[in-house]
């Protein structure tokens, strides 16, 4: 979860301390029509008012309190979530994030090879 907060800071956002941290295995997160049951353990969140909307979009919200649970850069292959997609045993709703990460790396590598030629 700290990596998500550090990425938020690197992209120009600020974080704040939650009144009650997000703890446990049954934290709902999502956006639009997809909901994931996630494992979380953190006390801070990204301040949505400080998020530079011109370069970053929100990809996930914590559905209990509507805090930011995921961000994605609009032009660079960068994304993060503020929960544990690797939680095991536990929910596996977010396993697709690992496939997305591998696909992002493969696409970047192919682009790099193509630019060298």
Short mmCIF file of N, CA and C in Angstrom, two decimals:
data_model
loop_
_atom_site.label_atom_id
_atom_site.label_comp_id
_atom_site.label_asym_id
_atom_site.label_seq_id
_atom_site.Cartn_x
_atom_site.Cartn_y
_atom_site.Cartn_z
N UNK A 1 0.82 -1.20 0.00
CA UNK A 1 0.00 0.00 0.00
C UNK A 1 0.86 1.26 0.00
N UNK A 2 2.04 1.16 0.58
CA UNK A 2 2.91 2.33 0.61
C UNK A 2 3.38 2.69 -0.80
N UNK A 3 3.58 1.71 -1.65
CA UNK A 3 3.99 2.00 -3.03
C UNK A 3 2.95 2.84 -3.75
N UNK A 4 1.69 2.56 -3.50
CA UNK A 4 0.59 3.35 -4.08
C UNK A 4 0.67 4.80 -3.61
N UNK A 5 0.94 4.98 -2.32
CA UNK A 5 1.05 6.33 -1.77
C UNK A 5 2.28 7.05 -2.31
N UNK A 6 3.39 6.34 -2.42
CA UNK A 6 4.61 6.95 -2.96
C UNK A 6 4.41 7.34 -4.42
N UNK A 7 3.75 6.48 -5.21
CA UNK A 7 3.46 6.83 -6.59
C UNK A 7 2.57 8.07 -6.65
N UNK A 8 1.58 8.11 -5.79
CA UNK A 8 0.72 9.31 -5.74
C UNK A 8 1.53 10.56 -5.48
N UNK A 9 2.45 10.51 -4.52
CA UNK A 9 3.32 11.66 -4.24
C UNK A 9 4.19 11.99 -5.45
N UNK A 10 4.75 10.97 -6.10
CA UNK A 10 5.62 11.20 -7.26
C UNK A 10 4.87 11.87 -8.40
N UNK A 11 3.56 11.61 -8.48
CA UNK A 11 2.75 12.20 -9.55
C UNK A 11 2.11 13.52 -9.14
N UNK A 12 2.44 14.01 -7.94
CA UNK A 12 1.99 15.33 -7.52
C UNK A 12 0.84 15.35 -6.54
N UNK A 13 0.36 14.20 -6.08
CA UNK A 13 -0.76 14.16 -5.14
C UNK A 13 -0.25 14.21 -3.70
N UNK A 14 -1.18 14.43 -2.78
CA UNK A 14 -0.88 14.40 -1.36
C UNK A 14 -1.66 13.26 -0.72
N UNK A 15 -1.20 12.83 0.46
CA UNK A 15 -1.92 11.80 1.19
C UNK A 15 -2.42 12.37 2.52
N UNK A 16 -3.36 11.66 3.11
CA UNK A 16 -3.88 12.06 4.41
C UNK A 16 -4.12 10.82 5.26
N UNK A 17 -4.13 11.01 6.58
CA UNK A 17 -4.37 9.90 7.51
C UNK A 17 -5.87 9.66 7.62
N UNK A 18 -6.26 8.40 7.47
CA UNK A 18 -7.65 8.01 7.61
C UNK A 18 -8.05 8.03 9.09
N UNK A 19 -9.28 8.43 9.38
CA UNK A 19 -9.76 8.39 10.75
C UNK A 19 -9.75 6.95 11.27
N UNK A 20 -10.20 6.04 10.43
CA UNK A 20 -10.15 4.61 10.72
C UNK A 20 -9.46 3.94 9.54
N UNK A 21 -8.35 3.26 9.80
CA UNK A 21 -7.62 2.60 8.72
C UNK A 21 -8.44 1.50 8.07
N UNK A 22 -8.02 1.13 6.89
CA UNK A 22 -8.66 0.01 6.18
C UNK A 22 -7.94 -1.26 6.58
N UNK A 23 -8.64 -2.16 7.21
CA UNK A 23 -8.04 -3.39 7.72
C UNK A 23 -8.96 -4.57 7.39
N UNK A 24 -8.36 -5.67 6.98
CA UNK A 24 -9.13 -6.89 6.85
C UNK A 24 -9.21 -7.44 5.45
N UNK A 25 -9.86 -8.60 5.36
CA UNK A 25 -9.93 -9.35 4.10
C UNK A 25 -11.14 -9.05 3.25
N UNK A 26 -12.11 -8.34 3.75
CA UNK A 26 -13.36 -8.16 3.02
C UNK A 26 -13.66 -6.70 2.71
N UNK A 27 -12.70 -6.02 2.13
CA UNK A 27 -12.85 -4.61 1.79
C UNK A 27 -13.27 -4.50 0.32
N UNK A 28 -14.47 -3.97 0.03
CA UNK A 28 -14.90 -3.85 -1.36
C UNK A 28 -14.21 -2.67 -2.05
N UNK A 29 -13.71 -2.91 -3.25
CA UNK A 29 -13.08 -1.87 -4.05
C UNK A 29 -13.54 -2.04 -5.49
N UNK A 30 -13.57 -0.95 -6.22
CA UNK A 30 -13.95 -1.04 -7.62
C UNK A 30 -14.32 0.31 -8.18
N UNK A 31 -14.85 0.26 -9.38
CA UNK A 31 -15.28 1.46 -10.08
C UNK A 31 -16.24 1.00 -11.17
N UNK A 32 -17.29 1.71 -11.35
CA UNK A 32 -18.31 1.39 -12.34
C UNK A 32 -18.94 0.03 -12.03
N UNK A 33 -18.85 -0.94 -12.94
CA UNK A 33 -19.61 -2.18 -12.78
C UNK A 33 -18.82 -3.34 -12.18
N UNK A 34 -17.54 -3.16 -11.90
CA UNK A 34 -16.72 -4.24 -11.37
C UNK A 34 -16.39 -3.98 -9.91
N UNK A 35 -16.68 -4.95 -9.06
CA UNK A 35 -16.37 -4.85 -7.64
C UNK A 35 -15.46 -6.01 -7.27
N UNK A 36 -14.40 -5.70 -6.52
CA UNK A 36 -13.46 -6.71 -6.05
C UNK A 36 -13.51 -6.75 -4.53
N UNK A 37 -13.43 -7.93 -3.97
CA UNK A 37 -13.29 -8.07 -2.53
C UNK A 37 -11.80 -8.17 -2.26
N UNK A 38 -11.27 -7.23 -1.48
CA UNK A 38 -9.83 -7.09 -1.34
C UNK A 38 -9.37 -7.23 0.10
N UNK A 39 -8.08 -7.45 0.24
CA UNK A 39 -7.42 -7.47 1.54
C UNK A 39 -6.65 -6.15 1.67
N UNK A 40 -6.88 -5.43 2.78
CA UNK A 40 -6.24 -4.13 2.96
C UNK A 40 -5.66 -4.00 4.36
N UNK A 41 -4.62 -3.17 4.48
CA UNK A 41 -4.01 -2.90 5.78
C UNK A 41 -3.22 -1.60 5.67
N UNK A 42 -3.91 -0.48 5.76
CA UNK A 42 -3.23 0.81 5.68
C UNK A 42 -4.02 1.88 6.43
N UNK A 43 -3.34 2.99 6.70
CA UNK A 43 -3.94 4.09 7.46
C UNK A 43 -3.96 5.41 6.71
N UNK A 44 -3.45 5.42 5.48
CA UNK A 44 -3.39 6.66 4.70
C UNK A 44 -4.03 6.45 3.34
N UNK A 45 -4.47 7.54 2.73
CA UNK A 45 -5.07 7.49 1.40
C UNK A 45 -4.64 8.73 0.61
N UNK A 46 -4.76 8.65 -0.70
CA UNK A 46 -4.47 9.80 -1.57
C UNK A 46 -5.63 10.79 -1.51
N UNK A 47 -5.30 12.05 -1.36
CA UNK A 47 -6.30 13.12 -1.34
C UNK A 47 -6.79 13.35 -2.76
N UNK A 48 -8.07 13.11 -3.05
CA UNK A 48 -8.57 13.26 -4.42
C UNK A 48 -8.48 14.70 -4.93
N UNK A 49 -8.55 15.69 -4.05
CA UNK A 49 -8.46 17.09 -4.46
C UNK A 49 -7.07 17.47 -4.93
N UNK A 50 -6.06 16.68 -4.55
CA UNK A 50 -4.69 16.99 -4.94
C UNK A 50 -4.24 16.18 -6.16
N UNK A 51 -5.06 15.26 -6.63
CA UNK A 51 -4.69 14.40 -7.74
C UNK A 51 -4.65 15.20 -9.04
N UNK A 52 -3.53 15.18 -9.75
CA UNK A 52 -3.43 15.93 -11.01
C UNK A 52 -4.25 15.22 -12.11
N UNK A 53 -5.51 15.60 -12.25
CA UNK A 53 -6.43 14.92 -13.17
C UNK A 53 -6.02 14.97 -14.63
N UNK A 54 -5.13 15.89 -14.98
CA UNK A 54 -4.69 15.97 -16.37
C UNK A 54 -3.75 14.81 -16.74
N UNK A 55 -3.13 14.16 -15.74
CA UNK A 55 -2.21 13.06 -16.06
C UNK A 55 -2.58 11.74 -15.39
N UNK A 56 -3.44 11.78 -14.37
CA UNK A 56 -3.78 10.57 -13.60
C UNK A 56 -5.29 10.41 -13.54
N UNK A 57 -5.74 9.15 -13.65
CA UNK A 57 -7.17 8.88 -13.47
C UNK A 57 -7.36 7.88 -12.34
N UNK A 58 -8.49 7.96 -11.70
CA UNK A 58 -8.84 7.02 -10.63
C UNK A 58 -9.34 5.74 -11.28
N UNK A 59 -8.76 4.61 -10.88
CA UNK A 59 -9.19 3.32 -11.43
C UNK A 59 -10.01 2.51 -10.44
N UNK A 60 -9.84 2.77 -9.14
CA UNK A 60 -10.56 2.03 -8.10
C UNK A 60 -10.88 2.96 -6.93
N UNK A 61 -12.00 2.72 -6.29
CA UNK A 61 -12.36 3.39 -5.05
C UNK A 61 -12.59 2.34 -3.97
N UNK A 62 -12.30 2.70 -2.72
CA UNK A 62 -12.74 1.86 -1.61
C UNK A 62 -14.23 2.14 -1.48
N UNK A 63 -15.05 1.12 -1.65
CA UNK A 63 -16.49 1.34 -1.70
C UNK A 63 -17.13 1.53 -0.34
N UNK A 64 -16.35 1.36 0.74
CA UNK A 64 -16.88 1.66 2.08
C UNK A 64 -16.89 3.16 2.34
N UNK A 65 -15.82 3.86 1.92
CA UNK A 65 -15.74 5.29 2.23
C UNK A 65 -15.40 6.17 1.03
N UNK A 66 -15.34 5.57 -0.16
CA UNK A 66 -15.10 6.30 -1.41
C UNK A 66 -13.72 6.93 -1.52
N UNK A 67 -12.74 6.46 -0.73
CA UNK A 67 -11.38 6.95 -0.89
C UNK A 67 -10.74 6.26 -2.10
N UNK A 68 -9.69 6.87 -2.62
CA UNK A 68 -9.01 6.34 -3.80
C UNK A 68 -8.29 5.04 -3.44
N UNK A 69 -8.58 3.99 -4.21
CA UNK A 69 -7.94 2.70 -3.99
C UNK A 69 -7.10 2.28 -5.19
N UNK A 70 -7.14 3.04 -6.28
CA UNK A 70 -6.33 2.72 -7.45
C UNK A 70 -6.22 3.91 -8.37
N UNK A 71 -5.03 4.06 -8.97
CA UNK A 71 -4.79 5.14 -9.93
C UNK A 71 -4.09 4.57 -11.16
N UNK A 72 -4.21 5.29 -12.26
CA UNK A 72 -3.57 4.90 -13.52
C UNK A 72 -3.13 6.18 -14.24
N UNK A 73 -1.88 6.18 -14.71
CA UNK A 73 -1.37 7.31 -15.49
C UNK A 73 -2.05 7.28 -16.85
N UNK A 74 -2.40 8.43 -17.38
CA UNK A 74 -3.15 8.49 -18.64
C UNK A 74 -2.30 8.21 -19.87
N UNK A 75 -0.99 8.45 -19.79
CA UNK A 75 -0.16 8.24 -20.98
C UNK A 75 1.00 7.28 -20.77
N UNK A 76 1.46 7.13 -19.55
CA UNK A 76 2.58 6.23 -19.25
C UNK A 76 2.06 4.89 -18.73
N UNK A 77 2.81 3.82 -18.89
CA UNK A 77 2.36 2.50 -18.41
C UNK A 77 2.57 2.33 -16.91
N UNK A 78 1.85 3.15 -16.12
CA UNK A 78 2.00 3.14 -14.67
C UNK A 78 0.61 3.03 -14.04
N UNK A 79 0.47 2.09 -13.09
CA UNK A 79 -0.76 2.01 -12.31
C UNK A 79 -0.45 1.44 -10.94
N UNK A 80 -1.36 1.67 -9.99
CA UNK A 80 -1.19 1.10 -8.66
C UNK A 80 -2.55 0.94 -8.00
N UNK A 81 -2.57 0.05 -7.00
CA UNK A 81 -3.76 -0.11 -6.17
C UNK A 81 -3.33 -0.09 -4.71
N UNK A 82 -4.22 0.34 -3.87
CA UNK A 82 -3.92 0.40 -2.44
C UNK A 82 -4.65 -0.74 -1.73
N UNK A 83 -4.31 -1.93 -2.12
CA UNK A 83 -4.74 -3.14 -1.45
C UNK A 83 -3.81 -4.25 -1.88
N UNK A 84 -4.04 -5.45 -1.40
CA UNK A 84 -3.12 -6.55 -1.65
C UNK A 84 -3.70 -7.52 -2.67
N UNK A 85 -3.43 -7.33 -3.97
CA UNK A 85 -3.98 -8.25 -4.97
C UNK A 85 -3.39 -9.65 -4.86
N UNK A 86 -2.27 -9.78 -4.16
CA UNK A 86 -1.61 -11.08 -4.01
C UNK A 86 -2.09 -11.84 -2.79
N UNK A 87 -3.06 -11.31 -2.04
CA UNK A 87 -3.49 -11.90 -0.78
C UNK A 87 -3.85 -13.37 -0.95
N UNK A 88 -3.22 -14.20 -0.15
CA UNK A 88 -3.50 -15.62 -0.24
C UNK A 88 -3.19 -16.25 1.09
N UNK A 89 -4.04 -17.03 1.74
CA UNK A 89 -5.37 -17.28 1.23
C UNK A 89 -6.21 -16.02 1.36
N UNK A 90 -7.17 -15.92 0.54
CA UNK A 90 -8.00 -14.73 0.56
C UNK A 90 -8.64 -14.51 -0.78
N UNK A 91 -9.19 -13.35 -0.99
CA UNK A 91 -9.87 -13.08 -2.25
C UNK A 91 -8.88 -13.03 -3.41
N UNK A 92 -9.31 -13.52 -4.54
CA UNK A 92 -8.48 -13.51 -5.74
C UNK A 92 -9.12 -12.68 -6.85
N UNK A 93 -10.00 -11.78 -6.46
CA UNK A 93 -10.71 -10.95 -7.43
C UNK A 93 -9.79 -10.06 -8.23
N UNK A 94 -8.63 -9.72 -7.68
CA UNK A 94 -7.72 -8.77 -8.32
C UNK A 94 -6.55 -9.44 -9.04
N UNK A 95 -6.61 -10.75 -9.24
CA UNK A 95 -5.52 -11.45 -9.92
C UNK A 95 -5.25 -10.89 -11.32
N UNK A 96 -6.28 -10.34 -11.97
CA UNK A 96 -6.11 -9.78 -13.31
C UNK A 96 -5.06 -8.66 -13.33
N UNK A 97 -4.80 -8.01 -12.19
CA UNK A 97 -3.81 -6.92 -12.15
C UNK A 97 -2.42 -7.43 -12.48
N UNK A 98 -2.10 -8.67 -12.10
CA UNK A 98 -0.79 -9.23 -12.43
C UNK A 98 -0.67 -9.47 -13.93
N UNK A 99 -1.74 -9.94 -14.56
CA UNK A 99 -1.74 -10.12 -16.02
C UNK A 99 -1.60 -8.77 -16.72
N UNK A 100 -2.29 -7.76 -16.20
CA UNK A 100 -2.20 -6.42 -16.76
C UNK A 100 -0.77 -5.89 -16.65
N UNK A 101 -0.11 -6.13 -15.51
CA UNK A 101 1.26 -5.68 -15.30
C UNK A 101 2.21 -6.36 -16.29
N UNK A 102 2.09 -7.67 -16.46
CA UNK A 102 2.94 -8.42 -17.40
C UNK A 102 2.70 -7.92 -18.82
N UNK A 103 1.45 -7.70 -19.20
CA UNK A 103 1.13 -7.21 -20.55
C UNK A 103 1.73 -5.82 -20.76
N UNK A 104 1.69 -4.98 -19.75
CA UNK A 104 2.28 -3.64 -19.84
C UNK A 104 3.78 -3.72 -20.07
N UNK A 105 4.46 -4.63 -19.36
CA UNK A 105 5.91 -4.81 -19.54
C UNK A 105 6.21 -5.34 -20.94
N UNK A 106 5.42 -6.30 -21.43
CA UNK A 106 5.66 -6.85 -22.76
C UNK A 106 5.45 -5.80 -23.85
N UNK A 107 4.42 -5.00 -23.71
CA UNK A 107 4.16 -3.94 -24.68
C UNK A 107 5.29 -2.92 -24.69
N UNK A 108 5.79 -2.53 -23.51
CA UNK A 108 6.89 -1.58 -23.42
C UNK A 108 8.15 -2.15 -24.05
N UNK A 109 8.40 -3.43 -23.82
CA UNK A 109 9.59 -4.07 -24.40
C UNK A 109 9.49 -4.12 -25.92
N UNK A 110 8.31 -4.45 -26.44
CA UNK A 110 8.13 -4.49 -27.90
C UNK A 110 8.30 -3.10 -28.50
N UNK A 111 7.81 -2.08 -27.82
CA UNK A 111 7.96 -0.70 -28.30
C UNK A 111 9.42 -0.30 -28.31
N UNK A 112 10.17 -0.71 -27.28
CA UNK A 112 11.60 -0.39 -27.20
C UNK A 112 12.36 -1.08 -28.33
N UNK A 113 12.05 -2.34 -28.59
CA UNK A 113 12.71 -3.08 -29.67
C UNK A 113 12.40 -2.46 -31.00
N UNK A 114 11.15 -2.08 -31.22
CA UNK A 114 10.73 -1.46 -32.49
C UNK A 114 11.43 -0.13 -32.70
N UNK A 115 11.65 0.65 -31.64
CA UNK A 115 12.28 1.97 -31.80
C UNK A 115 13.77 1.84 -32.10
N UNK A 116 14.39 0.72 -31.72
CA UNK A 116 15.80 0.50 -31.99
C UNK A 116 16.02 0.16 -33.46
N UNK A 117 15.05 -0.50 -34.04
CA UNK A 117 15.20 -0.94 -35.45
C UNK A 117 15.09 0.15 -36.40
#
